[in-house]
PDB file of C-alpha atoms in Angstrom:
ATOM      1  CA  MET A 300       7.804  28.722 -48.192  1.00 74.00           C
ATOM      2  CA  ALA A 301       4.919  29.834 -50.966  1.00 80.00           C
ATOM      3  CA  SER A 302       7.678  29.641 -53.434  1.00 87.00           C
ATOM      4  CA  LEU A 303       9.556  26.315 -52.220  1.00 86.00           C
ATOM      5  CA  LEU A 304       6.081  24.568 -52.174  1.00 81.00           C
ATOM      6  CA  LYS A 305       5.750  25.584 -56.259  1.00 87.00           C
ATOM      7  CA  ALA A 306       8.683  24.822 -56.758  1.00 90.00           C
ATOM      8  CA  TYR A 307       8.742  21.101 -55.253  1.00 86.00           C
ATOM      9  CA  ASN A 308       4.656  21.522 -56.904  1.00 81.00           C
ATOM     10  CA  SER A 309       6.639  21.909 -60.337  1.00 89.00           C
ATOM     11  CA  ALA A 310       9.363  19.283 -59.548  1.00 90.00           C
ATOM     12  CA  LEU A 311       6.955  16.566 -59.256  1.00 83.00           C
ATOM     13  CA  LEU A 312       4.848  17.248 -62.132  1.00 85.00           C
ATOM     14  CA  ARG A 313       8.369  17.546 -64.607  1.00 91.00           C
ATOM     15  CA  ARG A 314       9.888  14.430 -62.681  1.00 93.00           C
ATOM     16  CA  PRO A 315       7.859  12.809 -60.454  1.00 89.00           C
ATOM     17  CA  MET A 316      10.156   9.876 -59.730  1.00 92.00           C
ATOM     18  CA  ALA A 317      13.159  10.978 -59.134  1.00 95.00           C
ATOM     19  CA  THR A 318      11.693  13.918 -57.011  1.00 93.00           C
ATOM     20  CA  GLN A 319       9.568  11.443 -54.777  1.00 90.00           C
ATOM     21  CA  CYS A 320      12.723   9.214 -54.264  1.00 94.00           C
ATOM     22  CA  LEU A 321      14.609  11.848 -53.290  1.00 94.00           C
ATOM     23  CA  THR A 322      11.380  13.061 -50.814  1.00 91.00           C
ATOM     24  CA  ALA A 323      11.493   9.503 -49.519  1.00 91.00           C
ATOM     25  CA  ALA A 324      14.992   9.465 -49.626  1.00 95.00           C
ATOM     26  CA  ALA A 325      15.680  12.257 -46.833  1.00 94.00           C
ATOM     27  CA  LEU A 326      12.352  11.361 -44.719  1.00 91.00           C
ATOM     28  CA  PHE A 327      13.657   7.429 -44.418  1.00 92.00           C
ATOM     29  CA  GLY A 328      16.706   9.285 -43.166  1.00 94.00           C
ATOM     30  CA  THR A 329      15.431  11.857 -41.000  1.00 94.00           C
ATOM     31  CA  GLY A 330      12.771   9.795 -39.617  1.00 91.00           C
ATOM     32  CA  ASP A 331      15.807   7.349 -38.519  1.00 93.00           C
ATOM     33  CA  LEU A 332      17.903  10.620 -37.260  1.00 95.00           C
ATOM     34  CA  ILE A 333      14.874  11.954 -34.883  1.00 93.00           C
ATOM     35  CA  ALA A 334      14.357   7.840 -34.029  1.00 91.00           C
ATOM     36  CA  GLN A 335      18.316   7.722 -32.612  1.00 93.00           C
ATOM     37  CA  GLN A 336      18.281  11.002 -31.380  1.00 94.00           C
ATOM     38  CA  VAL A 337      14.976  11.684 -29.697  1.00 93.00           C
ATOM     39  CA  ILE A 338      13.685   8.670 -29.156  1.00 90.00           C
ATOM     40  CA  GLU A 339      16.530   6.227 -28.144  1.00 91.00           C
ATOM     41  CA  LYS A 340      18.675   9.073 -27.513  1.00 93.00           C
ATOM     42  CA  ARG A 341      22.258   7.758 -29.061  1.00 92.00           C
ATOM     43  CA  GLY A 342      23.796  11.268 -29.335  1.00 93.00           C
ATOM     44  CA  LYS A 343      27.571  10.660 -30.522  1.00 96.00           C
ATOM     45  CA  GLU A 344      26.563   6.797 -30.881  1.00 96.00           C
ATOM     46  CA  HIS A 345      24.539   7.132 -33.614  1.00 96.00           C
ATOM     47  CA  ASP A 346      24.751   4.788 -36.204  1.00 96.00           C
ATOM     48  CA  PHE A 347      24.949   6.940 -39.403  1.00 97.00           C
ATOM     49  CA  PHE A 348      24.575   3.718 -41.671  1.00 96.00           C
ATOM     50  CA  ARG A 349      21.933   2.771 -40.461  1.00 94.00           C
ATOM     51  CA  THR A 350      20.659   6.210 -41.568  1.00 96.00           C
ATOM     52  CA  LEU A 351      21.936   5.864 -44.459  1.00 97.00           C
ATOM     53  CA  ARG A 352      20.229   2.273 -44.853  1.00 96.00           C
ATOM     54  CA  LEU A 353      16.971   4.115 -43.824  1.00 94.00           C
ATOM     55  CA  ALA A 354      17.099   6.478 -46.501  1.00 97.00           C
ATOM     56  CA  THR A 355      18.406   4.164 -48.810  1.00 97.00           C
ATOM     57  CA  TYR A 356      15.319   2.296 -48.580  1.00 96.00           C
ATOM     58  CA  GLY A 357      13.309   4.784 -48.714  1.00 94.00           C
ATOM     59  CA  GLY A 358      14.673   6.572 -51.306  1.00 96.00           C
ATOM     60  CA  ILE A 359      15.991   3.334 -53.928  1.00 97.00           C
ATOM     61  CA  PHE A 360      13.451   0.379 -52.668  1.00 95.00           C
ATOM     62  CA  PHE A 361      10.113   1.893 -51.469  1.00 93.00           C
ATOM     63  CA  ALA A 362       9.259   5.115 -53.489  1.00 93.00           C
ATOM     64  CA  PRO A 363       9.417   3.888 -56.841  1.00 95.00           C
ATOM     65  CA  ALA A 364       7.295   1.222 -56.167  1.00 94.00           C
ATOM     66  CA  MET A 365       4.917   3.570 -54.270  1.00 90.00           C
ATOM     67  CA  THR A 366       5.275   6.225 -56.970  1.00 89.00           C
ATOM     68  CA  LYS A 367       3.484   3.697 -59.949  1.00 93.00           C
ATOM     69  CA  TRP A 368       0.995   2.430 -57.028  1.00 92.00           C
ATOM     70  CA  TYR A 369      -0.425   5.413 -56.445  1.00 88.00           C
ATOM     71  CA  GLN A 370      -0.392   6.144 -60.503  1.00 89.00           C
ATOM     72  CA  PHE A 371      -2.332   2.782 -60.224  1.00 93.00           C
ATOM     73  CA  LEU A 372      -4.746   4.210 -57.653  1.00 92.00           C
ATOM     74  CA  ASN A 373      -5.542   6.997 -59.675  1.00 88.00           C
ATOM     75  CA  ARG A 374      -5.985   5.987 -63.260  1.00 92.00           C
ATOM     76  CA  LEU A 375      -8.822   3.507 -61.341  1.00 92.00           C
ATOM     77  CA  GLN A 376     -12.068   4.627 -61.604  1.00 92.00           C
ATOM     78  CA  PHE A 377     -15.453   4.303 -59.788  1.00 94.00           C
ATOM     79  CA  LYS A 378     -18.705   5.966 -60.578  1.00 95.00           C
ATOM     80  CA  THR A 379     -18.718   7.732 -57.339  1.00 96.00           C
ATOM     81  CA  GLU A 380     -16.276  10.256 -55.262  1.00 93.00           C
ATOM     82  CA  THR A 381     -17.554   7.527 -52.798  1.00 95.00           C
ATOM     83  CA  ARG A 382     -16.700   4.926 -53.830  1.00 95.00           C
ATOM     84  CA  ALA A 383     -13.055   5.535 -55.265  1.00 95.00           C
ATOM     85  CA  ILE A 384     -12.097   6.519 -52.062  1.00 95.00           C
ATOM     86  CA  ILE A 385     -13.855   3.658 -50.250  1.00 96.00           C
ATOM     87  CA  TYR A 386     -11.474   1.170 -52.889  1.00 96.00           C
ATOM     88  CA  ARG A 387      -8.722   2.879 -53.253  1.00 96.00           C
ATOM     89  CA  VAL A 388      -8.025   3.284 -49.592  1.00 96.00           C
ATOM     90  CA  TYR A 389      -8.836  -0.567 -49.342  1.00 97.00           C
ATOM     91  CA  ALA A 390      -6.711  -1.808 -52.157  1.00 97.00           C
ATOM     92  CA  ASP A 391      -3.848   0.835 -50.145  1.00 96.00           C
ATOM     93  CA  GLN A 392      -4.524  -0.970 -46.754  1.00 96.00           C
ATOM     94  CA  PHE A 393      -5.627  -4.126 -46.898  1.00 97.00           C
ATOM     95  CA  LEU A 394      -3.709  -5.399 -50.384  1.00 96.00           C
ATOM     96  CA  LEU A 395      -0.074  -3.281 -50.562  1.00 96.00           C
ATOM     97  CA  THR A 396       0.114  -2.803 -46.864  1.00 96.00           C
ATOM     98  CA  PRO A 397       0.452  -6.132 -46.110  1.00 96.00           C
ATOM     99  CA  VAL A 398       3.141  -6.805 -48.820  1.00 96.00           C
ATOM    100  CA  ALA A 399       4.998  -3.657 -47.771  1.00 95.00           C
ATOM    101  CA  VAL A 400       5.241  -4.841 -43.999  1.00 95.00           C
ATOM    102  CA  ALA A 401       6.742  -7.826 -44.266  1.00 96.00           C
ATOM    103  CA  TYR A 402       8.890  -6.319 -47.360  1.00 96.00           C
ATOM    104  CA  PHE A 403      10.476  -3.766 -45.364  1.00 94.00           C
ATOM    105  CA  TYR A 404      11.052  -6.215 -41.845  1.00 93.00           C
ATOM    106  CA  GLY A 405      12.673  -8.232 -45.029  1.00 96.00           C
ATOM    107  CA  THR A 406      14.851  -5.449 -46.921  1.00 96.00           C
ATOM    108  CA  MET A 407      16.591  -4.141 -43.626  1.00 94.00           C
ATOM    109  CA  SER A 408      17.531  -7.423 -42.806  1.00 94.00           C
ATOM    110  CA  VAL A 409      19.097  -7.862 -45.666  1.00 96.00           C
ATOM    111  CA  LEU A 410      20.687  -4.229 -46.289  1.00 95.00           C
ATOM    112  CA  GLU A 411      22.081  -5.096 -42.433  1.00 94.00           C
ATOM    113  CA  GLY A 412      23.404  -7.744 -43.894  1.00 95.00           C
ATOM    114  CA  LYS A 413      21.923 -10.462 -42.531  1.00 94.00           C
ATOM    115  CA  PRO A 414      19.751 -11.962 -44.454  1.00 95.00           C
ATOM    116  CA  GLY A 415      18.881 -15.169 -42.376  1.00 94.00           C
ATOM    117  CA  GLU A 416      16.583 -13.574 -39.472  1.00 92.00           C
ATOM    118  CA  ALA A 417      14.364 -11.847 -42.534  1.00 93.00           C
ATOM    119  CA  VAL A 418      11.714 -14.256 -41.534  1.00 94.00           C
ATOM    120  CA  ASP A 419      12.149 -13.694 -37.517  1.00 93.00           C
ATOM    121  CA  ARG A 420      11.958 -10.361 -38.258  1.00 91.00           C
ATOM    122  CA  ILE A 421       9.169 -10.357 -40.163  1.00 94.00           C
ATOM    123  CA  LYS A 422       6.973 -12.890 -37.596  1.00 93.00           C
ATOM    124  CA  THR A 423       8.360 -10.534 -34.498  1.00 90.00           C
ATOM    125  CA  GLY A 424       7.447  -6.710 -35.865  1.00 90.00           C
ATOM    126  CA  TYR A 425       4.526  -7.930 -38.816  1.00 94.00           C
ATOM    127  CA  VAL A 426       0.964  -7.574 -35.874  1.00 94.00           C
ATOM    128  CA  PRO A 427       1.843  -4.785 -34.141  1.00 93.00           C
ATOM    129  CA  THR A 428       3.183  -2.589 -36.849  1.00 93.00           C
ATOM    130  CA  ILE A 429       0.300  -3.463 -39.140  1.00 95.00           C
ATOM    131  CA  ILE A 430      -1.849  -2.349 -36.168  1.00 95.00           C
ATOM    132  CA  ARG A 431      -0.466   0.444 -35.561  1.00 93.00           C
ATOM    133  CA  ASN A 432       0.331   1.662 -39.513  1.00 94.00           C
ATOM    134  CA  TRP A 433      -4.022   0.685 -39.758  1.00 96.00           C
ATOM    135  CA  GLY A 434      -4.235   3.322 -37.034  1.00 95.00           C
ATOM    136  CA  VAL A 435      -2.325   6.134 -38.337  1.00 94.00           C
ATOM    137  CA  PHE A 436      -2.424   5.212 -42.868  1.00 94.00           C
ATOM    138  CA  ILE A 437      -6.292   4.946 -42.643  1.00 97.00           C
ATOM    139  CA  PRO A 438      -6.968   7.685 -41.654  1.00 96.00           C
ATOM    140  CA  THR A 439      -4.411   9.779 -43.696  1.00 95.00           C
ATOM    141  CA  GLN A 440      -5.809   7.867 -46.739  1.00 95.00           C
ATOM    142  CA  ILE A 441      -9.142   9.083 -46.528  1.00 96.00           C
ATOM    143  CA  VAL A 442      -7.937  12.568 -46.391  1.00 95.00           C
ATOM    144  CA  ASN A 443      -5.458  12.125 -48.865  1.00 93.00           C
ATOM    145  CA  PHE A 444      -8.001  10.006 -51.555  1.00 93.00           C
ATOM    146  CA  ALA A 445     -10.477  12.485 -50.739  1.00 95.00           C
ATOM    147  CA  LEU A 446      -8.947  15.857 -50.902  1.00 95.00           C
ATOM    148  CA  VAL A 447      -5.466  15.776 -52.658  1.00 93.00           C
ATOM    149  CA  PRO A 448      -4.962  16.113 -55.557  1.00 88.00           C
ATOM    150  CA  PRO A 449      -3.323  12.950 -57.063  1.00 86.00           C
ATOM    151  CA  HIS A 450      -0.142  14.340 -57.766  1.00 80.00           C
ATOM    152  CA  PHE A 451       0.759  15.589 -54.024  1.00 83.00           C
ATOM    153  CA  ARG A 452      -0.987  12.246 -52.440  1.00 85.00           C
ATOM    154  CA  PHE A 453       2.748  10.692 -52.359  1.00 78.00           C
ATOM    155  CA  PHE A 454       4.177  13.695 -50.259  1.00 80.00           C
ATOM    156  CA  VAL A 455       0.719  13.504 -48.862  1.00 87.00           C
ATOM    157  CA  VAL A 456       2.236  10.079 -47.138  1.00 85.00           C
ATOM    158  CA  SER A 457       5.431  10.983 -47.096  1.00 78.00           C
ATOM    159  CA  VAL A 458       4.602  13.827 -44.781  1.00 83.00           C
ATOM    160  CA  VAL A 459       3.080  11.871 -42.852  1.00 90.00           C
ATOM    161  CA  SER A 460       5.421   9.269 -42.772  1.00 85.00           C
ATOM    162  CA  LEU A 461       7.766  10.931 -41.376  1.00 86.00           C
ATOM    163  CA  PHE A 462       7.079  10.293 -37.833  1.00 88.00           C
ATOM    164  CA  TRP A 463       5.639   6.728 -39.342  1.00 88.00           C
ATOM    165  CA  ASN A 464       9.191   5.903 -40.631  1.00 83.00           C
ATOM    166  CA  THR A 465      10.744   6.954 -36.862  1.00 88.00           C
ATOM    167  CA  TYR A 466       7.881   4.470 -35.954  1.00 88.00           C
ATOM    168  CA  LEU A 467       9.569   2.111 -38.023  1.00 83.00           C
ATOM    169  CA  SER A 468      13.699   2.939 -37.520  1.00 85.00           C
ATOM    170  CA  TYR A 469      12.840   2.162 -33.283  1.00 88.00           C
ATOM    171  CA  ALA A 470      11.145  -0.714 -33.947  1.00 87.00           C
ATOM    172  CA  ASN A 471      12.975  -2.377 -36.747  1.00 84.00           C
ATOM    173  CA  ALA A 472      15.940  -2.309 -33.911  1.00 88.00           C
ATOM    174  CA  GLN A 473      14.274  -3.587 -30.831  1.00 88.00           C
ATOM    175  CA  ASN A 474      13.061  -6.299 -33.337  1.00 85.00           C
ATOM    176  CA  ALA A 475      16.811  -6.952 -34.897  1.00 84.00           C
ATOM    177  CA  LYS A 476      18.066  -7.140 -30.986  1.00 85.00           C
ATOM    178  CA  LEU A 477      15.202  -9.535 -30.227  1.00 83.00           C
ATOM    179  CA  VAL A 478      16.033 -11.845 -33.198  1.00 81.00           C
ATOM    180  CA  ASP A 479      19.668 -11.122 -31.970  1.00 77.00           C
ATOM    181  CA  GLY A 480      19.050 -12.162 -29.030  1.00 73.00           C
ATOM    182  CA  GLY A 481      17.005 -15.290 -29.365  1.00 63.00           C
ATOM    183  CA  GLU A 482      19.719 -16.392 -31.995  1.00 53.00           C
ATOM    184  CA  ALA A 483      22.179 -16.079 -29.179  1.00 40.00           C
ATOM    185  CA  LYS A 484      20.166 -17.500 -26.702  1.00 46.00           C
ATOM    186  CA  GLU A 485      19.807 -20.732 -29.088  1.00 49.00           C
ATOM    187  CA  GLU A 486      23.015 -20.605 -30.043  1.00 42.00           C
ATOM    188  CA  HIS A 487      24.171 -20.664 -25.960  1.00 37.00           C
ATOM    189  CA  ALA A 488      21.718 -23.607 -25.539  1.00 45.00           C
ATOM    190  CA  LYS A 489      22.818 -25.332 -29.193  1.00 46.00           C
ATOM    191  CA  GLU A 490      26.167 -25.155 -26.508  1.00 41.00           C
ATOM    192  CA  GLN A 491      25.194 -26.561 -23.330  1.00 42.00           C
TER     193      GLN A 491
END
């Protein structure tokens, strides 16, 4: 295990973007796998395209932006370590995260071929997701910015995100059902 961590650390230092993109793709895909098999108990009805969409989102849409975001946050200089932690957590959770949550639901709608559902899905999932995010990631980011070396910060977030991604996958699927159900009811009402 130590040699695996050493190899991962080396990859992070040599090729941070590629390493973090692969990490995020794997963890988003795994989060969806857990959501479908453990929470939703889909068994043989597993939606592999959904897993692929989540992995694609993680590796192509999420990781590059987050890699640059953490590089930016790590370059910011503060007079004290306490200020650095407070301002980095604030920027991460109250500037980036509100945009990132909307971006997630919007991007997933597009990747599912349902761009017209994006606004409704964001409206349905935004508030509960952001509140749960703050409950998970404010404490995570305090520890992350206080104790973790900068090049490992994305990895720490990614590991916590395995469980968060499970929630996101499940929440996105539930929000899609609510939006689809609402549109189906609206269509039915129009026909009446």
